[in-house]
Structure formats: structure tokens, C-alpha cells
XYZ file of C-alpha atoms in Angstrom:
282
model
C -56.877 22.216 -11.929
C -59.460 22.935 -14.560
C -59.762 27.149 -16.522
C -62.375 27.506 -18.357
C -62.721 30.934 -20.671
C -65.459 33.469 -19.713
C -66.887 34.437 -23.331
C -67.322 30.620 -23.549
C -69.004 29.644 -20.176
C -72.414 29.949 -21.024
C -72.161 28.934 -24.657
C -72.991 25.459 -25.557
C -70.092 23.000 -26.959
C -67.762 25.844 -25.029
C -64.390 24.393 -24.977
C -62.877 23.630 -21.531
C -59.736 23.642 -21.259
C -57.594 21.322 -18.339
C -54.035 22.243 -17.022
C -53.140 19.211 -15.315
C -50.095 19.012 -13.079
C -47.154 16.666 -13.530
C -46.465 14.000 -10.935
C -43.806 14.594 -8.493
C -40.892 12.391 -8.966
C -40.719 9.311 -7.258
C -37.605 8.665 -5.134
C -35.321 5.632 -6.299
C -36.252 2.727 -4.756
C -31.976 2.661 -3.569
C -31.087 5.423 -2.525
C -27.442 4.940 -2.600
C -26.516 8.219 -0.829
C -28.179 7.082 2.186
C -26.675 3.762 2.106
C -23.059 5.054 1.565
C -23.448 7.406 4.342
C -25.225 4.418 6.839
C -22.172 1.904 5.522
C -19.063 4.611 5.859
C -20.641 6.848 8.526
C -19.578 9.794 6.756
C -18.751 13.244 8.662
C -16.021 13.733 10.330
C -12.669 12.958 9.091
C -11.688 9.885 11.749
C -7.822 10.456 13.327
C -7.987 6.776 14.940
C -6.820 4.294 14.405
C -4.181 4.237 12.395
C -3.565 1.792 9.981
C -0.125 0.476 9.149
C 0.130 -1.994 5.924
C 3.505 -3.776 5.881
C 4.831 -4.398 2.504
C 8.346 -5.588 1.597
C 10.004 -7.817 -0.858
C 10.499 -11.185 0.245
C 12.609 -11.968 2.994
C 12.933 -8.230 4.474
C 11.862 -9.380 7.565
C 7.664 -8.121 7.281
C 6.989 -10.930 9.665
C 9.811 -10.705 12.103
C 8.496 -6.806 12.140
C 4.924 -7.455 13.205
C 5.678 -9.860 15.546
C 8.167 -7.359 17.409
C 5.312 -4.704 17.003
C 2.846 -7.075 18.614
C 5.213 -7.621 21.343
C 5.247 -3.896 21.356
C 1.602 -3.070 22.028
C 0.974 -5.809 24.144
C 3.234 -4.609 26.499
C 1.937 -1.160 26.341
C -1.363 -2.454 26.400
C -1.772 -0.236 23.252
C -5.924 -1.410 22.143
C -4.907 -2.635 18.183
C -5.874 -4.497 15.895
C -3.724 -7.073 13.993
C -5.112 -8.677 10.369
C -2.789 -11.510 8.412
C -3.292 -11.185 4.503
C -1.052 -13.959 3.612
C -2.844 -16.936 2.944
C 0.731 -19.275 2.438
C 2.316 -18.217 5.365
C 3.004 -22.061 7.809
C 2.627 -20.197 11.020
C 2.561 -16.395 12.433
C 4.488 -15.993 15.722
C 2.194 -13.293 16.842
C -1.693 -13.590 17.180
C -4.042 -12.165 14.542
C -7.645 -10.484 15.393
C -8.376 -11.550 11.705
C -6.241 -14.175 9.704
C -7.017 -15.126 6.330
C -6.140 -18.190 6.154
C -9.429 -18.784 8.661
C -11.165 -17.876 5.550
C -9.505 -19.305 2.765
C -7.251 -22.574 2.141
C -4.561 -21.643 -0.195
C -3.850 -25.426 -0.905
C -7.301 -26.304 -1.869
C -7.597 -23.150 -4.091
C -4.264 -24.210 -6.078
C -5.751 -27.954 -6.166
C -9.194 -26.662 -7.157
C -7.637 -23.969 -9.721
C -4.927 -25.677 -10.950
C -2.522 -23.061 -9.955
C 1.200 -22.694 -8.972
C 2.389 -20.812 -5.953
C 2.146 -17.324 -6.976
C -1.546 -17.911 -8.823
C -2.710 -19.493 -5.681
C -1.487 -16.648 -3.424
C -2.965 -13.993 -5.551
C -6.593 -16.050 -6.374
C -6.706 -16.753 -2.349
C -6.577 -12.427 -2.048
C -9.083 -12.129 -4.604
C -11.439 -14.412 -3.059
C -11.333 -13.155 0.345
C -11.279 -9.282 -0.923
C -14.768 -9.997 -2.709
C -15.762 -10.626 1.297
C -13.610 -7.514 2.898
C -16.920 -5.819 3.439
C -17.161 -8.069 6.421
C -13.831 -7.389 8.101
C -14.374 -3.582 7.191
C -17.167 -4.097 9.433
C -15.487 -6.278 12.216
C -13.162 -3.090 12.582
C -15.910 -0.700 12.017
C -17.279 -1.923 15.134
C -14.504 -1.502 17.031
C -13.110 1.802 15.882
C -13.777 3.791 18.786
C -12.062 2.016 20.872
C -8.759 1.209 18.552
C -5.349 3.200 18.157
C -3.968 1.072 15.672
C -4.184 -1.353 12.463
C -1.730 -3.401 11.410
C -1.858 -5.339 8.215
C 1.103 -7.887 6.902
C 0.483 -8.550 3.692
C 1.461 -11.797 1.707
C 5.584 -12.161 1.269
C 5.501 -12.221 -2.982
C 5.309 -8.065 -3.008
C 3.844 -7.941 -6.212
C 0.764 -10.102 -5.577
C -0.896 -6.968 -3.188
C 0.555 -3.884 -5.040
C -0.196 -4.612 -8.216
C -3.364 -6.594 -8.154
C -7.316 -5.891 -7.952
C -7.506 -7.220 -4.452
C -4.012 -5.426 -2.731
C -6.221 -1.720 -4.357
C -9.250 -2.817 -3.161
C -8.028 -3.687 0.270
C -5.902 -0.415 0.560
C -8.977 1.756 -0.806
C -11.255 0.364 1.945
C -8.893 1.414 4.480
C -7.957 4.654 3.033
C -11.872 5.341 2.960
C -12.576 4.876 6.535
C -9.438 5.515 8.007
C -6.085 7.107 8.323
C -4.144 4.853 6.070
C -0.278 4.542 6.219
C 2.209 2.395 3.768
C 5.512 0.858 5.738
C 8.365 -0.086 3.178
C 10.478 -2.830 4.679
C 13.766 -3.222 2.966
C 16.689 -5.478 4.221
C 19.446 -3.619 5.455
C 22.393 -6.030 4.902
C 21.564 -6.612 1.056
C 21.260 -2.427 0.522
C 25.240 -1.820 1.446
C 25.276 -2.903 -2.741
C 24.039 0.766 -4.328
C 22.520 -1.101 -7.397
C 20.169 -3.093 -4.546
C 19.708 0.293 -2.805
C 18.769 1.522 -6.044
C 16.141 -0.947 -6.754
C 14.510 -0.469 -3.668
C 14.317 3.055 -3.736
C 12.607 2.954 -7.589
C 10.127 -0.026 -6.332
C 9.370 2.214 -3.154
C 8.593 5.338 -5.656
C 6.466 3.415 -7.992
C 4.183 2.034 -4.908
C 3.924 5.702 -3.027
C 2.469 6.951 -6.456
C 0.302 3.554 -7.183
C -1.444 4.002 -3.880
C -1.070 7.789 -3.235
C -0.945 7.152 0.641
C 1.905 8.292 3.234
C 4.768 6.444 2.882
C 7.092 5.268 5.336
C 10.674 3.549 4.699
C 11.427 1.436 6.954
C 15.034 -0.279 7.305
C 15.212 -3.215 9.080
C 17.565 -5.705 9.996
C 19.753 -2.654 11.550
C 21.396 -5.107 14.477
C 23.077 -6.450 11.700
C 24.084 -4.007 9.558
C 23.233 0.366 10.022
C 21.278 1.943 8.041
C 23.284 5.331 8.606
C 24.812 4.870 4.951
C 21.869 4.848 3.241
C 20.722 7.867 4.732
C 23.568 9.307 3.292
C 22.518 8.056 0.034
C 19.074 9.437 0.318
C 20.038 12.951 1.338
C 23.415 13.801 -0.915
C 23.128 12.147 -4.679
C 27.041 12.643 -5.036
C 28.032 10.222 -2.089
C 25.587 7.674 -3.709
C 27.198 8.238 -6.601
C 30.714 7.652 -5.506
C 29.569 3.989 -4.573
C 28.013 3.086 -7.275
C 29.762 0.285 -9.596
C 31.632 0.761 -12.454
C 35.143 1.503 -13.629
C 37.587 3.021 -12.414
C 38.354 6.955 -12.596
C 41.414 8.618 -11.891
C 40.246 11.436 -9.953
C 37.338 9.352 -7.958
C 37.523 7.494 -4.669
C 39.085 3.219 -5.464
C 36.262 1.995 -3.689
C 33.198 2.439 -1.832
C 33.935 2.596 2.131
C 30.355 0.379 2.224
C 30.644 -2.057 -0.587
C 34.320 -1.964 -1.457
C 32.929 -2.006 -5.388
C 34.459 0.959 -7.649
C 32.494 3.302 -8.637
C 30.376 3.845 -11.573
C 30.056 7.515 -11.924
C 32.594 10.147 -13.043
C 32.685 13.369 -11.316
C 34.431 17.084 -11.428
C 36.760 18.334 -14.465
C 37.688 14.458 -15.420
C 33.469 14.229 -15.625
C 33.011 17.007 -17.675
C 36.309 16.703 -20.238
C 34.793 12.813 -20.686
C 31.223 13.842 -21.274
C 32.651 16.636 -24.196
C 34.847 14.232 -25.727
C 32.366 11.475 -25.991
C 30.083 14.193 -27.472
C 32.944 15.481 -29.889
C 33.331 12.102 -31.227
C 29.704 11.254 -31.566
C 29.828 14.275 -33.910
């Protein structure tokens, strides 16, 4: 575009002057809104399928759980999906849509690493979470046609909550899908209230890790009910009647679960300990 002044338009050596325009931005050559939108299909929020991930300490029974759960939808032909994230694991007595150990050989990654049980466990996540874009897409694919997820995920607890891999893993889900936690904790070994205890702190510290619904689950309930610990759960004072410790004049002998004494004073004996203690202190 060119404006040129009219005293000056005849005259010679008349200035000219030039408004040029600027050039329209280019677009990025990645446009990563598009691509995040092609890759998650965002819109709207997806309510199937679910997915479950199963953690638990060792030995709560995660794998005796999915296999009864696979029993479950196969004979409710319920469509799922089952995925194996423990890469140490001998055998799985229920069959996996996607196993891990397909993927990655936790043997040769200890051999080629150098690394003990737990380091080869963890490294064997790592390297197949760096590839999880793939079995995001594997499921992707069959969404529509899903109800449920479940994931077990290695036996060593630690090695998925608090490591890169277990966050990425549980992020990819939580992205694309309704995304559940399941708790396992064994039963039997929670009738002691400093084992119940533990379990209920470990359980709090992994709801607010993840920040994802949180479901306990109590197993091994053939063995042992699981009515107690409700108890425990929803009225502090019964819990702390069992808890360990010695032994007060005015509180129960024993725990009807655990038979232990308990640890924790309560009514006027509670309070005339607590001000003495204090009195002396001062």
C-alpha cells in the first residue's frame, strides 16, 4: 500500500512515502492442540470403561483377586479388558489381553543392569511405560465396546506408587478414562490394630498421591471378617480400646479381636493421667 502527499505529487524529488503491511503469522509447523485432541479424542467426558488398578502390599491376595474377577466376567460375559504390570510374576492363573512380561524380560534386564530384585522390577516398569502410548492405543481402539479395565500391578507396592512409571501409567488412564484405585489389604493380619493402622496410613498417603477414587478392599474374608474393622473405621474409641499397650484400670483387659491390652486411656482415669503428667512436666 503506497500514500503519497498531495502538495508533493507534482514536485520533483517529492518524497513518497510506503506503509507496508506486516506478514501474517505463520502457523507452527506442530500444532500440538490438534495432535492432543486427534491422540485423546477430547469432548466428551467418557463413562466406560472403567478402570480398576489393584494395588496391595505383598501377599494380600492382588492375584488371587483378579483371577476370581476374571472368573467373574467371563461368566457374565462382561466385554473387559485385563492388563498384567508385573513383570516377576512365574505364572497368572487368569488370561491377560496385555501382559508385560510379553514385552519385557525381567531376568535379562537384572543381568543386563546389574540389578537385584526390586531394581529389576521397577527398571522393567520404566521401560515398558516409555512404550504405554501403544497399549493406551490397543484400548483406545477398543473403548466402545469395553465395560471394564483391570490392571494388577507388580506385588512390591512401592515400586508402582511411588515411582515415575506407576504416575505415568495411572495419569494415562485417568486422562482417557474413568480411573478407580482398589486397596487390597489382608484380612487375617488386620485383627492386630497396629497392622490395621498401617494400612489405613499407607491407604491415605496413596488416595492423596494419585488423587483418584479410592476403594478399600478387604480380602481374605472366608478366613477371617472384616466386620471389626469396620468398626474401627467408623467409631475411633472402639479402635482405641484395642490398641496395645498397658493396662488401665477402668479400660476393657483385652481386645475381643486380638486379645492384646490396650494402649489408650479413656474417661476420668484419661483425663486425671493426662493433668498429672502435665503437672509434673511443670
Amino acid at each position: 500500500m503506497e500514500v503519497a502527499s498531495d502538495e508533493a505529487a507534482g514536485a520533483a524529488g517529492a518524497h513518497t512515502a510506503k506503509i507496508v503491511e506486516a506478514p501474517k503469522p505463520r502457523e507452527p509447523a506442530v500444532n500440538l492442540t490438534k495432535q492432543l485432541n486427534a491422540r485423546f479424542q477430547l469432548g466428551p467426558a467418557r463413562t466406560n470403561p472403567v478402570v480398576s488398578m489393584v494395588l496391595g502390599m505383598a501377599g494380600s491376595g492382588k492375584t488371587t483377586l483378579m483371577q476370581r474377577i476374571a472368573v467373574h466376567i467371563h461368566e457374565n460375559q462382561t466385554p473387559s479388558y485385563i492388563i498384567n504390570l508385573d513383570p516377576a510374576v512365574t505364572s497368572v492363573p487368569y488370561g491377560c489381553n496385555i501382559d508385560i512380561r510379553d514385552t519385557v524380560n525381567y531376568k535379562e534386564v537384572m543381568k543386563q543392569y546389574q540389578l537385584g530384585p526390586n531394581g529389576g522390577i521397577m527398571t522393567s516398569l520404566n521401560l515398558f511405560a516409555t512404550k504405554f502410548d501403544q497399549v493406551m492405543s490397543l484400548v483406545e481402539n477398543k473403548a466402545d465396546l469395553l465395560e471394564h479395565i483391570f490392571v494388577d500391578t507388580p506385588g512390591q507396592i512401592e515400586i508402582f506408587t511411588w515411582s515415575a512409571s506407576g504416575t505415568i501409567i495411572s495419569d494415562m488412564f485417568a486422562y482417557s478414562f474413568p480411573t478407580v484405585l482398589l486397596y487390597v489389604i489382608d484380612t487375617p493380619r488386620c485383627t492386630s490394630p497396629v497392622t490395621f493402622m498401617s494400612n489405613m496410613l499407607y491407604a491415605c498417603s496413596i488416595m492423596y498421591k494419585f488423587k483418584l477414587p479410592f476403594i478399600v478392599v478387604f480380602n481374605k474374608t472366608d478366613i477371617t471378617s472384616a466386620d471389626f474393622a469396620l468398626e474401627w473405621m467408623q467409631d475411633y474409641e472402639k479402635f482405641q480400646v484395642c490398641a496395645p499397650g498397658p493396662q488401665r484400670a477402668d479400660t476393657p483387659r483385652s481386645c475381643p479381636v486380638c486379645r492384646e491390652p490396650p494402649l489408650f486411656p479413656t474417661g476420668r482415669a484419661a483425663a486425671s493421667r493426662v493433668c498429672n503428667e502435665a503437672a509434673t512436666r511443670h
